[in-house]
Short mmCIF file of C-alpha atoms and ligand atoms in Angstrom, two decimals:
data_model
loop_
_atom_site.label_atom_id
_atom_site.label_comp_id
_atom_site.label_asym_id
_atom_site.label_seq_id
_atom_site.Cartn_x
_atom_site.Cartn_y
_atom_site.Cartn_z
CA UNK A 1 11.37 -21.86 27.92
CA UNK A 2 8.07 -23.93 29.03
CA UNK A 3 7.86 -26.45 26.58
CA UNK A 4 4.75 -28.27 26.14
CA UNK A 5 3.85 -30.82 23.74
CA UNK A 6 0.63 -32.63 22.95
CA UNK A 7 -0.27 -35.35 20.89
CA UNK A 8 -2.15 -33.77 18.47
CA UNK A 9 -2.73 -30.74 16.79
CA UNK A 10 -6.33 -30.63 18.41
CA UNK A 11 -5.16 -30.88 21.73
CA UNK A 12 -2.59 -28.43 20.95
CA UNK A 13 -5.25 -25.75 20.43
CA UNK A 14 -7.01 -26.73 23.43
CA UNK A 15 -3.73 -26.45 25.51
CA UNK A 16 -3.01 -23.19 23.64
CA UNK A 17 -6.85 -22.17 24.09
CA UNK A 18 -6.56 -22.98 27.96
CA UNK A 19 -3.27 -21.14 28.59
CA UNK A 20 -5.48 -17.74 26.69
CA UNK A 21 -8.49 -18.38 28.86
CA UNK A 22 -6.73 -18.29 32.14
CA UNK A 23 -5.28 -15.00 31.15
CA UNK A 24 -8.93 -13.85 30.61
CA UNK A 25 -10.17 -15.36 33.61
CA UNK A 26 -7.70 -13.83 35.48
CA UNK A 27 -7.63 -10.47 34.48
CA UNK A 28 -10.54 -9.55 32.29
CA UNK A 29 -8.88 -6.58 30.60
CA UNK A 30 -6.29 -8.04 29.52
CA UNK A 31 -4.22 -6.95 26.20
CA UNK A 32 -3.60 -10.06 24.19
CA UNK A 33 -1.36 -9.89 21.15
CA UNK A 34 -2.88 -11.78 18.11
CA UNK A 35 -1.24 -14.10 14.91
CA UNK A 36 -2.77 -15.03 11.84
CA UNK A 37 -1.81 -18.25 10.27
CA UNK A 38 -2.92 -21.97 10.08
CA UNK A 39 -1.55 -23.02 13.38
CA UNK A 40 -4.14 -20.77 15.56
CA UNK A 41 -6.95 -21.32 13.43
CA UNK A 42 -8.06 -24.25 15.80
CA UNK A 43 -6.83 -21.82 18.71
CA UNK A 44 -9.42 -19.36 17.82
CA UNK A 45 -12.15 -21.90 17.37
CA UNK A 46 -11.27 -23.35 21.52
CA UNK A 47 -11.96 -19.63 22.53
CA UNK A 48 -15.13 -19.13 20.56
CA UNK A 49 -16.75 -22.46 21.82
CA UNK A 50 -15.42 -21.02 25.17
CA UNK A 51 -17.36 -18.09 24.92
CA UNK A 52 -20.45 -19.15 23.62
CA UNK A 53 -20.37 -21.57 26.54
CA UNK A 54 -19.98 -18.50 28.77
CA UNK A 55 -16.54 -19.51 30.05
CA UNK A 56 -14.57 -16.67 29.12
CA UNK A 57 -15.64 -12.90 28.00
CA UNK A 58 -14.38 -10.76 25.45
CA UNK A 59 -16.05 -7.80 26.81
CA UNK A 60 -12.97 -6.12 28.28
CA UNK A 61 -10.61 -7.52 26.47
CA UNK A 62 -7.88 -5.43 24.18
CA UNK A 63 -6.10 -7.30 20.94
CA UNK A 64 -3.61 -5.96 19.11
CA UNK A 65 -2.44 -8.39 15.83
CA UNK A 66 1.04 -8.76 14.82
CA UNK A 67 0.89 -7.98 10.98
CA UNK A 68 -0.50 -7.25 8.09
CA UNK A 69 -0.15 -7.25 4.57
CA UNK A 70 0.96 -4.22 2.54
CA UNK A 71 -2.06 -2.59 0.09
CA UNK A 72 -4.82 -5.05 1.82
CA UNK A 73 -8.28 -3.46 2.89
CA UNK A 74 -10.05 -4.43 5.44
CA UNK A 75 -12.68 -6.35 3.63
CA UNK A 76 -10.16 -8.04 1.57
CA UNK A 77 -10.56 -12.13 2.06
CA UNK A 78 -6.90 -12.23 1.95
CA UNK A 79 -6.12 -9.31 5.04
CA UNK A 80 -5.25 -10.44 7.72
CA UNK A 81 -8.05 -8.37 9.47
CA UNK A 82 -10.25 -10.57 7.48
CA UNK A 83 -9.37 -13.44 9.15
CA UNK A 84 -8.98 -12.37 12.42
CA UNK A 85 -13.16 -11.39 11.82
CA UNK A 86 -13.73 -14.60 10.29
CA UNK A 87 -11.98 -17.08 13.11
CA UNK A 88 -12.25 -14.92 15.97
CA UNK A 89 -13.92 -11.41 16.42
CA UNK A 90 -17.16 -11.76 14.43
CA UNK A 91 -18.33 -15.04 17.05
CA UNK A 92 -17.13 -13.37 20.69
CA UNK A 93 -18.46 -10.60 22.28
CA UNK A 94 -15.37 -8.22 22.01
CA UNK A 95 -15.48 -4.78 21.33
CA UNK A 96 -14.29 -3.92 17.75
CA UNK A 97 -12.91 -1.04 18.73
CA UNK A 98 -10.76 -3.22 21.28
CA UNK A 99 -9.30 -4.75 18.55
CA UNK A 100 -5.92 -3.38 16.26
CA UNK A 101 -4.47 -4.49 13.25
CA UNK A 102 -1.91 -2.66 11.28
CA UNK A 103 -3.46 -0.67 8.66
CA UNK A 104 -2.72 -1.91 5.26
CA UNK A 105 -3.68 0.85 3.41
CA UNK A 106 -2.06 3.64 5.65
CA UNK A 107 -1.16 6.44 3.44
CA UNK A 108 1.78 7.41 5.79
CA UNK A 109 3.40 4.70 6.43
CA UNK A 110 6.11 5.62 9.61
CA UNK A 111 2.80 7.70 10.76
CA UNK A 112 0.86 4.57 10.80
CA UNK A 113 3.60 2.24 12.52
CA UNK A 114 4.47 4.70 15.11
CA UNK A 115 0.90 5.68 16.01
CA UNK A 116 0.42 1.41 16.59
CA UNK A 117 3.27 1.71 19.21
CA UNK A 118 1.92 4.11 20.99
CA UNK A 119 -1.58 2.39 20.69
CA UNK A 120 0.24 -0.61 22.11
CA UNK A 121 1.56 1.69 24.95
CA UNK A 122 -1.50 3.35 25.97
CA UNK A 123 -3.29 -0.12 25.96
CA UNK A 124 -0.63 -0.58 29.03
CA UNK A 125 1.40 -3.29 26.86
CA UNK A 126 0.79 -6.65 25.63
CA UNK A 127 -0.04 -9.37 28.21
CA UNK A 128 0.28 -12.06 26.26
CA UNK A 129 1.68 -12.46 22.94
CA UNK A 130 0.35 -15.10 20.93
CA UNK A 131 2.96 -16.36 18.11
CA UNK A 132 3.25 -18.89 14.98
CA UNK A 133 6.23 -19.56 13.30
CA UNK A 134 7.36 -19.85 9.94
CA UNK A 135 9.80 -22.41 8.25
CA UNK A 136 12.75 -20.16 8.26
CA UNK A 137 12.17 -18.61 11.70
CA UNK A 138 10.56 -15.49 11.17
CA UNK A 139 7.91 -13.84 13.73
CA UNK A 140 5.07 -11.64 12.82
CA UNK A 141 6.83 -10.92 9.73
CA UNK A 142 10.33 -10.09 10.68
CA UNK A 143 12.54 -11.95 8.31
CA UNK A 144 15.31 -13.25 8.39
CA UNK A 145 18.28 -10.56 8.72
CA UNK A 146 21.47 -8.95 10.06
CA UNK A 147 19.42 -6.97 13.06
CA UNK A 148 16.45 -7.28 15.42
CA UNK A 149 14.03 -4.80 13.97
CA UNK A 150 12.85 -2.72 17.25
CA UNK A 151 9.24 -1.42 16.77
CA UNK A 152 6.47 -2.08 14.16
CA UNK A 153 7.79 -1.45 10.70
CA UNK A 154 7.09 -1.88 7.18
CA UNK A 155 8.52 -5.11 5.59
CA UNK A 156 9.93 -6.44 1.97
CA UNK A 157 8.67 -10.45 2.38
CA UNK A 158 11.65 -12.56 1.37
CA UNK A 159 10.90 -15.03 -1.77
CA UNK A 160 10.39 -18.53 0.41
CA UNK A 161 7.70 -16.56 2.62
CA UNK A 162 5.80 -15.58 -0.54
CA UNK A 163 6.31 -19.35 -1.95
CA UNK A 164 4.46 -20.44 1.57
CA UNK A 165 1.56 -17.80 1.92
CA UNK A 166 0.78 -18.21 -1.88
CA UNK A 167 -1.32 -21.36 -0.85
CA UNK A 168 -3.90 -18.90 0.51
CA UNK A 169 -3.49 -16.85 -2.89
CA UNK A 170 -5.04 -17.98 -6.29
CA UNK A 171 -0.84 -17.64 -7.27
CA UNK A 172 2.27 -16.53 -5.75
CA UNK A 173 1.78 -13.53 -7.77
CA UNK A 174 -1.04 -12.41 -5.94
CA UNK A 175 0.57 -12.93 -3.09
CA UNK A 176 1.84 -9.06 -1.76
CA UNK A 177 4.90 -8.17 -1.57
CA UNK A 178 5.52 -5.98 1.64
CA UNK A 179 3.74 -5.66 4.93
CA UNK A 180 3.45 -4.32 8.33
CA UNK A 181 4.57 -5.88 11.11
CA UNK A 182 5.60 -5.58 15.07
CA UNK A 183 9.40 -5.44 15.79
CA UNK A 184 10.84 -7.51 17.15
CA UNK A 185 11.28 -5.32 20.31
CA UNK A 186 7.76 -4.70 20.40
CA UNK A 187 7.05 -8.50 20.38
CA UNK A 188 10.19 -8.94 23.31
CA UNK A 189 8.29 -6.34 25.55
CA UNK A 190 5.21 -8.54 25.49
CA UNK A 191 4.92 -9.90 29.37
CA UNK A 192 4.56 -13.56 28.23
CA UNK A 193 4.48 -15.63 24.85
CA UNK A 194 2.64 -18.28 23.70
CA UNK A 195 3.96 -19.79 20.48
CA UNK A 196 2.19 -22.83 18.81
CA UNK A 197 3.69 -24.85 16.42
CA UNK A 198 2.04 -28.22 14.82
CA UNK A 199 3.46 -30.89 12.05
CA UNK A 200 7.28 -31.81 10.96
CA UNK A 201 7.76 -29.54 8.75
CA UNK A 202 8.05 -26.60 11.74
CA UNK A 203 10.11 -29.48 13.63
CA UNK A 204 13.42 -28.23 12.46
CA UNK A 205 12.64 -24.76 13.18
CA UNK A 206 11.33 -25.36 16.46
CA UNK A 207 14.33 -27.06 17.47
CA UNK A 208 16.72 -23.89 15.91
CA UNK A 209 14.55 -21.35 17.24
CA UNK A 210 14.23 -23.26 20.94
CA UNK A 211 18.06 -24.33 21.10
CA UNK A 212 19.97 -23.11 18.47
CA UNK A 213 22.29 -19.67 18.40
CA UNK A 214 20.35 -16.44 18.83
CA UNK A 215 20.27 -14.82 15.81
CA UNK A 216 18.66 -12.42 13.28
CA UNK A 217 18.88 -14.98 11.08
CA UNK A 218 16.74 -17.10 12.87
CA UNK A 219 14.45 -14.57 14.54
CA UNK A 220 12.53 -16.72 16.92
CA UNK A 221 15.81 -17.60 18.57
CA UNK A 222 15.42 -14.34 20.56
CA UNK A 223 13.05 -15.75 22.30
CA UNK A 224 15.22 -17.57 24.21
CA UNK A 225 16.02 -14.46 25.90
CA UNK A 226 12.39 -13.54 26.68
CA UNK A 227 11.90 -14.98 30.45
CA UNK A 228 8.69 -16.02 29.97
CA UNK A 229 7.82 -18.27 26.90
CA UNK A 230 5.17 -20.84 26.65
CA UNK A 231 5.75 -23.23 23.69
CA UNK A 232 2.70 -25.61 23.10
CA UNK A 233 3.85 -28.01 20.44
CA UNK A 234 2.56 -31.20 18.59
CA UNK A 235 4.67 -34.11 18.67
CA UNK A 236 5.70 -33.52 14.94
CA UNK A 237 6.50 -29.99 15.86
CA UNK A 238 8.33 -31.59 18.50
CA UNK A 239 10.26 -34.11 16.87
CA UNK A 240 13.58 -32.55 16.80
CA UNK A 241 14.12 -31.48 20.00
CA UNK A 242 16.31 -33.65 22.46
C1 LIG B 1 0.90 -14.41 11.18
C2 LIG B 1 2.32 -14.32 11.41
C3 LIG B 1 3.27 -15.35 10.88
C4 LIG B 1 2.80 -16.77 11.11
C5 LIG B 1 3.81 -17.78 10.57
C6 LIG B 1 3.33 -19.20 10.72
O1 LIG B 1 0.23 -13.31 11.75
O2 LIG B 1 2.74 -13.40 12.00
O3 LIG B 1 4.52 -15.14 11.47
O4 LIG B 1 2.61 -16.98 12.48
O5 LIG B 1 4.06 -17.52 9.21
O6 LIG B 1 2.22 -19.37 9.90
P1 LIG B 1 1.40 -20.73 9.90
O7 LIG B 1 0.71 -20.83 11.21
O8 LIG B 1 0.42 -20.57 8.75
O9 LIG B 1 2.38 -21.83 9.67
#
């Protein structure tokens, strides 16, 4: 693993924004693979300045996000299509149709996952595959478990990932309680990936998921296996590591 880390969580966008916009530069029709989150919020806002500056173009470019939450529409404020419009899509000049998310509201569910696959496939595979991670390791929103779930799949969100999304709910109740996400295989076929991480509280799991045992109970271990991974990490989000 490429390890980077940065003072702070500014320049860790900018790092993280960089590492995107060279991938643009250098092949315009690139297929990026997308997270939601806090951590790329400041991500998005590097490539939109980018843009508007006429650095990079959207034009050709082909985004496919990692999740979404189960029984969200499109226009909900709390879908994570929402806020991919809101921080990224709405203020470059992609083409919507370039862009994916899993469909919340898919009637048929394996229907729905499968036909993202093969979306995924047709779009000649993901690039680059931009990543967050949460406190107890999961990816997209593969949890915690005893296997690597392959392809893009519906999930049950454990309790402590509820707890830590409901601060973008009104209450943990509203918080839902399934949703779609990539597979882990789907995520491991990506040709590179770029996972930010900023403040101590994602130190611990940086250093598990970076150094620790692969496991399913620590899904961001895999990555270790992945040959080409990009951590960009604040120094808090670095803390633990050697
Ligand atoms: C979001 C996603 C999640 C987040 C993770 C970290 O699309 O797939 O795995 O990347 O929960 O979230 P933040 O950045 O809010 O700490």
């Amino acid at each position: 693993m490429n390890i980077i880390v940065t003072d702070t969580y500014e320049d860790m966008s900018r790092k993280a924004a960089d590492i995107i916009a060279a991938h643009i530069k250098e092949n315009p029709a690139c297929v990026l693979g997308l997270a939601t989150g806090s951590t790329p919020i400041g991500l998005y806002a590097n490539l939109v300045d980018k843009c508007a500056k006429g650095l990079i173009t959207f034009a050709n470019v082909t985004t496919f996000n990692l999740d979404e939450y189960r029984g969200l529409t499109a226009d909900n404020t709390q879908s994570y299509r929402y806020f991919m419009q809101h921080h990224l899509f709405d203020h470059v000049d992609i083409d919507i149709c370039n862009t994916h998310v899993p469909d919340g509201v898919a009637l048929d569910v394996d229907a729905a996952c499968a036909a993202y696959e093969q979306a995924i496939q047709k779009a000649g595979g993901i690039d680059v595959q931009l990543l967050g991670l949460g406190h107890n390791g999961h990816i997209g929103f593969n949890e915690p478990s005893e296997s690597f779930p392959l392809a893009t799949h519906r999930v049950k969100l454990t309790q402590s990932t509820i707890q830590a999304n409901s601060r973008l709910f009104l209450s943990a109740d509203e918080v839902p309680r399934e949703a779609y996400t990539m597979g882990i295989g789907t995520i491991m076929a990506a040709k590179e990936i770029l996972v930010v991480a900023s403040g101590s509280d994602k130190a611990a799991i940086v250093r598990d998921a970076s150094s620790g045992p692969v496991t399913p109970f620590v899904p961001a271990s895999v990555l270790q296996f992945h040959p080409r991974v990009t951590l960009v990490l604040d120094k808090d989000a670095a803390s633990c590591l050697k």
